[in-house]
Amino acid sequence: MAKWDYDGPILEIENLSISFFTRLQEIPAVMDFSTKVMPGEAMGLVGESGCGKSTVALGVMQDLGVNGKVVSGTIKFKGRDLNLMSDEELRELRGSEIAMIYQEPMASLNPAMKVGHQLAEVPMIHEGASKDKAWEMARQVVEDVRLPDPERILNSYPHQLSGGQQQRIVIAMALMSKPSLLILDEPTTALDVTVEAGIVDLVKALGEKYGTSMLFISHNLGLIMDVCDRLCVMYSGEAVETGSIKDVFEFDKMQHPYTQALFRSIPLPGADKNTQPLVAIPGNFPLPHERPNGCNFGPRCDYYVDGLCNVSEIRMAGIKGDDRHASRCLRFDKIDWDAPIEMAKEQESPPLGPVVLKFENLKKYYEVAANALFGSSGASKVVKANETLSFDAREGETLAIVGESGCGKSTLAKVLMGLESATAGSIQMNGEEISTVPIQDRDTDTVSSVQMIFQNPFDTLNPSMTVGRQIIRALEIFGIGDNNSERRAHMLELMDLVKLPREFAERMPRQLSGGQKQRVGIARAFAGNAKIIVADEPVSALDVSVQAAVTDLLMEIQRKERTTLLFISHDLSIVRYLSDRVMVMYLGHVVELGTTDQVFSPPYHPYTEALLSAVPIADTRIVKKRIVLEGDIPSAVNPPPGCPFQTRCRWKSEVAGNLCDTEVPPIRTLDNGHQLKCHLSEEVMAKMEPVIKIAAE
């Protein structure tokens, strides 16, 4: 049969159960899972970490390792059961008919082999193409994935490309043999939101061009809405709801309590930390050996009925009138899905206090030997990581700092924390100059007053020390408590502050979930009564349901302790939800600074406009202008002359002459303190339209 001579389901999974076997027990990872992917269709798989999404994908690839096994059910590709195929038959399918793109692009690329040779291998192995023909195909596919200068890319090693370019090469490699099914496992999680937008558009366009069916795995509901035709929501190893995007994403049509709970826990436009707080899902995700009887979601469900939901196994049931829409809930037809959502308790933020942190013309340059960068001798180069940053932050304020990787956000945090010294300018904390004082020379009060919450809670805890001991250690360093008994009592109060059970103090980090570990990190940051907290992507490594609980915890502690929060993030949905002011950075410069309402409404800096356009929003009512930035962020070693954003700006032609190419724009102050660093005239800015609008009913 030719590749495209099949009009039935490309992928058909029926009643699939997959388990992993250890010396002690069988661990069921996927149970009674069924789905269908038709020709040219994009199916999304959504759910929390550990729900079985990636296990389903590995089951399709027949790559479950020595411990994994399909216990029951079938996985059919074009009508043929993959479970019954020989190793040789599977080898012919993989890479040719079924291809997979993983979350981390470098896991799929050979670091010792040039990109062109890695791409050319695919048609040479799967289609028997000649070397010259394969190289020509490689060049064509590099052009298809919109990479500039294909010849240079083909002759580069993977480490010479940016993360977005590496992921495009992996996509190109997967599409080289025009597979019938493409599996994408969190393909954009490690990428900036602007790069993600380009990758998403690319995947959709190439899917249409080649007629490829897709299984798209993500925890980002907005991304699923942008890419997919249908989706399947998974919880604790089971599919709990499946249907078209329209059927599942409309609030009055979703038919499972877990789907509804997921949407309540993500910050959609209109959500606000004070007037419309997010509703976190109560309780914790069950471990495989702790699943309850009956409905796995029962203990966390608002509609749970004892004696009904916990009696027997629950099967998927079809929903009348909808296209292939089904739910694993006994009560979906009795729940009033139109009922208004019971919002979390409305909060009131106290007025902001005095300025506690002031940056004035801060610069941070790194001098790097030319041979360290380019493998050649010559004069040293200067990396301009931060360029004349001026802003302040007030007591009790949340100031969000946003921008792409390499824009200088983390460098700013390092200088503030004392891990780096400023090249020029000043940082004053409560009137005291700290920009040139390294952390080892700071007094205990200064160190304890400025603390950091890191992106990955897994890497910031000592795996060989109990949770309680790690917090007590911070108290010892900050000189809090006269003896162990006092410090232990204070540690337990900190556990209460971050809403962790006190008995968790005796647990090791490996016994905690990701959200629980991040709470420990927050407790440790507040151990010294910190007045300024630098939160560097504190929720990006967490599931959306856990993000809501952790962000609201941070806000609650801030209200109580009057903490100043510098919130570093690329997720503008979270930023809009919790920040009082937003600072947008690009290539070391502050290009826009204002209140959240000012930054999220026109007039925008052209870069802010592109950032807002790139945010995936899981709301069918939203109409969004699509602005995809061309090219990568320039190198800080060799920044463009004039405006740092001019190489990617769609408004550049509106500026007379070559001003953007030759002069760095001055900071301009618009109404009510709104600052922009841009050459555009006020007349042109007045023409800007909102990027995100709610569609008329």
CSV table of N, CA and C in Angstrom, one decimal, residues 368-434:
chain,number,residue,atom,x,y,z
A,368,VAL,N,34.7,39.3,27.1
A,368,VAL,CA,34.9,38.0,26.7
A,368,VAL,C,36.0,37.9,25.7
A,369,ALA,N,37.0,37.1,25.8
A,369,ALA,CA,38.1,36.9,24.8
A,369,ALA,C,37.5,36.5,23.5
A,370,ALA,N,38.0,37.1,22.4
A,370,ALA,CA,37.4,36.7,21.1
A,370,ALA,C,37.6,35.2,20.8
A,371,ASN,N,38.7,34.6,21.2
A,371,ASN,CA,38.9,33.2,20.9
A,371,ASN,C,38.0,32.3,21.7
A,372,ALA,N,37.4,32.8,22.8
A,372,ALA,CA,36.5,32.0,23.6
A,372,ALA,C,35.1,32.0,22.8
A,373,LEU,N,34.9,33.0,22.0
A,373,LEU,CA,33.6,33.0,21.3
A,373,LEU,C,33.7,32.5,19.9
A,374,PHE,N,34.8,32.8,19.2
A,374,PHE,CA,34.9,32.4,17.8
A,374,PHE,C,36.0,31.5,17.4
A,375,GLY,N,36.8,31.1,18.4
A,375,GLY,CA,37.9,30.1,18.2
A,375,GLY,C,39.0,30.8,17.4
A,376,SER,N,39.2,32.2,17.6
A,376,SER,CA,40.3,32.9,16.9
A,376,SER,C,40.8,33.9,17.8
A,377,SER,N,42.0,34.4,17.5
A,377,SER,CA,42.6,35.4,18.3
A,377,SER,C,42.1,36.8,17.9
A,378,GLY,N,42.4,37.8,18.7
A,378,GLY,CA,42.0,39.1,18.4
A,378,GLY,C,41.6,39.8,19.7
A,379,ALA,N,41.1,41.1,19.5
A,379,ALA,CA,40.7,41.9,20.7
A,379,ALA,C,39.5,41.2,21.4
A,380,SER,N,39.4,41.5,22.6
A,380,SER,CA,38.3,40.9,23.4
A,380,SER,C,37.0,41.6,23.0
A,381,LYS,N,35.8,41.0,23.2
A,381,LYS,CA,34.5,41.5,22.8
A,381,LYS,C,33.8,41.8,24.1
A,382,VAL,N,32.9,42.8,24.0
A,382,VAL,CA,32.0,43.1,25.2
A,382,VAL,C,30.6,42.7,25.0
A,383,VAL,N,30.1,41.9,25.9
A,383,VAL,CA,28.7,41.5,25.9
A,383,VAL,C,27.9,42.5,26.8
A,384,LYS,N,27.0,43.3,26.1
A,384,LYS,CA,26.2,44.3,26.8
A,384,LYS,C,24.9,43.6,27.3
A,385,ALA,N,25.0,43.0,28.5
A,385,ALA,CA,23.8,42.3,29.0
A,385,ALA,C,22.7,43.2,29.5
A,386,ASN,N,23.1,44.3,30.2
A,386,ASN,CA,22.1,45.3,30.7
A,386,ASN,C,22.6,46.7,30.3
A,387,GLU,N,21.7,47.5,29.7
A,387,GLU,CA,22.1,48.8,29.1
A,387,GLU,C,21.2,49.9,29.7
A,388,THR,N,21.8,50.7,30.6
A,388,THR,CA,21.2,51.9,31.2
A,388,THR,C,19.7,51.6,31.7
A,389,LEU,N,19.6,50.7,32.7
A,389,LEU,CA,18.3,50.4,33.2
A,389,LEU,C,18.0,51.3,34.3
A,390,SER,N,16.8,52.0,34.3
A,390,SER,CA,16.4,52.9,35.3
A,390,SER,C,14.9,52.6,35.6
A,391,PHE,N,14.6,52.2,36.9
A,391,PHE,CA,13.3,51.9,37.3
A,391,PHE,C,13.3,51.8,38.8
A,392,ASP,N,12.1,51.8,39.5
A,392,ASP,CA,12.1,51.6,40.9
A,392,ASP,C,10.9,50.6,41.2
A,393,ALA,N,10.9,50.2,42.5
A,393,ALA,CA,9.9,49.2,42.9
A,393,ALA,C,9.5,49.6,44.3
A,394,ARG,N,8.2,49.6,44.6
A,394,ARG,CA,7.7,50.0,45.9
A,394,ARG,C,7.3,48.9,46.8
A,395,GLU,N,7.2,49.2,48.1
A,395,GLU,CA,6.8,48.2,49.1
A,395,GLU,C,5.4,47.6,48.8
A,396,GLY,N,5.3,46.3,48.7
A,396,GLY,CA,4.1,45.6,48.5
A,396,GLY,C,3.7,45.6,47.0
A,397,GLU,N,4.6,45.9,46.1
A,397,GLU,CA,4.3,46.0,44.7
A,397,GLU,C,4.8,44.7,44.0
A,398,THR,N,4.1,44.3,42.9
A,398,THR,CA,4.6,43.2,42.1
A,398,THR,C,5.0,43.9,40.7
A,399,LEU,N,6.3,43.9,40.4
A,399,LEU,CA,6.8,44.4,39.2
A,399,LEU,C,7.2,43.2,38.3
A,400,ALA,N,6.5,43.0,37.2
A,400,ALA,CA,6.9,41.9,36.3
A,400,ALA,C,7.9,42.3,35.3
A,401,ILE,N,8.9,41.5,35.1
A,401,ILE,CA,10.0,41.7,34.1
A,401,ILE,C,9.9,40.7,33.0
A,402,VAL,N,9.6,41.1,31.8
A,402,VAL,CA,9.3,40.1,30.7
A,402,VAL,C,10.2,40.4,29.5
A,403,GLY,N,10.4,39.4,28.7
A,403,GLY,CA,11.3,39.5,27.5
A,403,GLY,C,11.8,38.1,27.2
A,404,GLU,N,12.3,38.0,26.0
A,404,GLU,CA,12.9,36.7,25.5
A,404,GLU,C,14.2,36.3,26.2
A,405,SER,N,14.5,35.1,26.0
A,405,SER,CA,15.8,34.6,26.6
A,405,SER,C,16.9,35.5,26.0
A,406,GLY,N,17.9,35.9,26.8
A,406,GLY,CA,19.0,36.7,26.4
A,406,GLY,C,18.7,38.2,26.4
A,407,CYS,N,17.6,38.6,27.0
A,407,CYS,CA,17.2,40.0,27.0
A,407,CYS,C,17.9,40.7,28.2
A,408,GLY,N,18.4,40.0,29.2
A,408,GLY,CA,19.0,40.6,30.3
A,408,GLY,C,18.3,40.4,31.6
A,409,LYS,N,17.1,39.7,31.6
A,409,LYS,CA,16.3,39.6,32.9
A,409,LYS,C,17.1,39.0,34.0
A,410,SER,N,17.7,37.8,33.7
A,410,SER,CA,18.4,37.1,34.8
A,410,SER,C,19.7,37.8,35.2
A,411,THR,N,20.4,38.5,34.3
A,411,THR,CA,21.6,39.3,34.6
A,411,THR,C,21.2,40.3,35.6
A,412,LEU,N,20.1,41.0,35.4
A,412,LEU,CA,19.6,42.0,36.3
A,412,LEU,C,19.4,41.4,37.7
A,413,ALA,N,18.8,40.2,37.7
A,413,ALA,CA,18.5,39.5,39.0
A,413,ALA,C,19.9,39.2,39.7
A,414,LYS,N,20.9,38.8,38.9
A,414,LYS,CA,22.2,38.4,39.5
A,414,LYS,C,22.9,39.6,40.1
A,415,VAL,N,22.8,40.7,39.5
A,415,VAL,CA,23.4,42.0,40.0
A,415,VAL,C,22.7,42.4,41.3
A,416,LEU,N,21.4,42.3,41.3
A,416,LEU,CA,20.6,42.7,42.5
A,416,LEU,C,20.9,41.7,43.6
A,417,MET,N,21.1,40.4,43.4
A,417,MET,CA,21.4,39.5,44.4
A,417,MET,C,22.8,39.5,44.9
A,418,GLY,N,23.7,40.2,44.2
A,418,GLY,CA,25.1,40.3,44.5
A,418,GLY,C,25.9,39.2,44.0
A,419,LEU,N,25.4,38.4,43.0
A,419,LEU,CA,26.1,37.4,42.4
A,419,LEU,C,27.0,37.9,41.3
A,420,GLU,N,26.7,39.1,40.8
A,420,GLU,CA,27.5,39.9,39.8
A,420,GLU,C,27.6,41.3,40.3
A,421,SER,N,28.6,42.0,39.9
A,421,SER,CA,28.7,43.5,40.3
A,421,SER,C,28.4,44.3,39.0
A,422,ALA,N,27.8,45.4,39.3
A,422,ALA,CA,27.4,46.3,38.1
A,422,ALA,C,28.7,46.9,37.5
A,423,THR,N,28.6,47.2,36.2
A,423,THR,CA,29.7,47.8,35.5
A,423,THR,C,29.6,49.3,35.7
A,424,ALA,N,28.3,49.9,35.8
A,424,ALA,CA,28.1,51.3,36.0
A,424,ALA,C,26.7,51.5,36.5
A,425,GLY,N,26.4,52.7,37.0
A,425,GLY,CA,25.1,52.9,37.6
A,425,GLY,C,25.0,52.5,39.0
A,426,SER,N,23.7,52.5,39.5
A,426,SER,CA,23.5,52.2,40.9
A,426,SER,C,22.3,51.4,41.2
A,427,ILE,N,22.3,50.7,42.3
A,427,ILE,CA,21.1,50.0,42.8
A,427,ILE,C,21.0,50.4,44.3
A,428,GLN,N,19.9,51.1,44.7
A,428,GLN,CA,19.8,51.4,46.1
A,428,GLN,C,18.6,50.7,46.7
A,429,MET,N,18.9,50.0,47.8
A,429,MET,CA,17.9,49.3,48.5
A,429,MET,C,17.7,50.0,49.9
A,430,ASN,N,16.5,50.6,50.0
A,430,ASN,CA,16.2,51.4,51.2
A,430,ASN,C,17.3,52.5,51.4
A,431,GLY,N,17.7,53.1,50.3
A,431,GLY,CA,18.7,54.1,50.4
A,431,GLY,C,20.1,53.7,50.4
A,432,GLU,N,20.4,52.4,50.5
A,432,GLU,CA,21.8,51.9,50.6
A,432,GLU,C,22.2,51.3,49.3
A,433,GLU,N,23.4,51.8,48.8
A,433,GLU,CA,24.0,51.4,47.6
A,433,GLU,C,24.5,49.9,47.6
A,434,ILE,N,24.0,49.0,46.8
A,434,ILE,CA,24.4,47.6,46.8
A,434,ILE,C,24.9,47.1,45.5
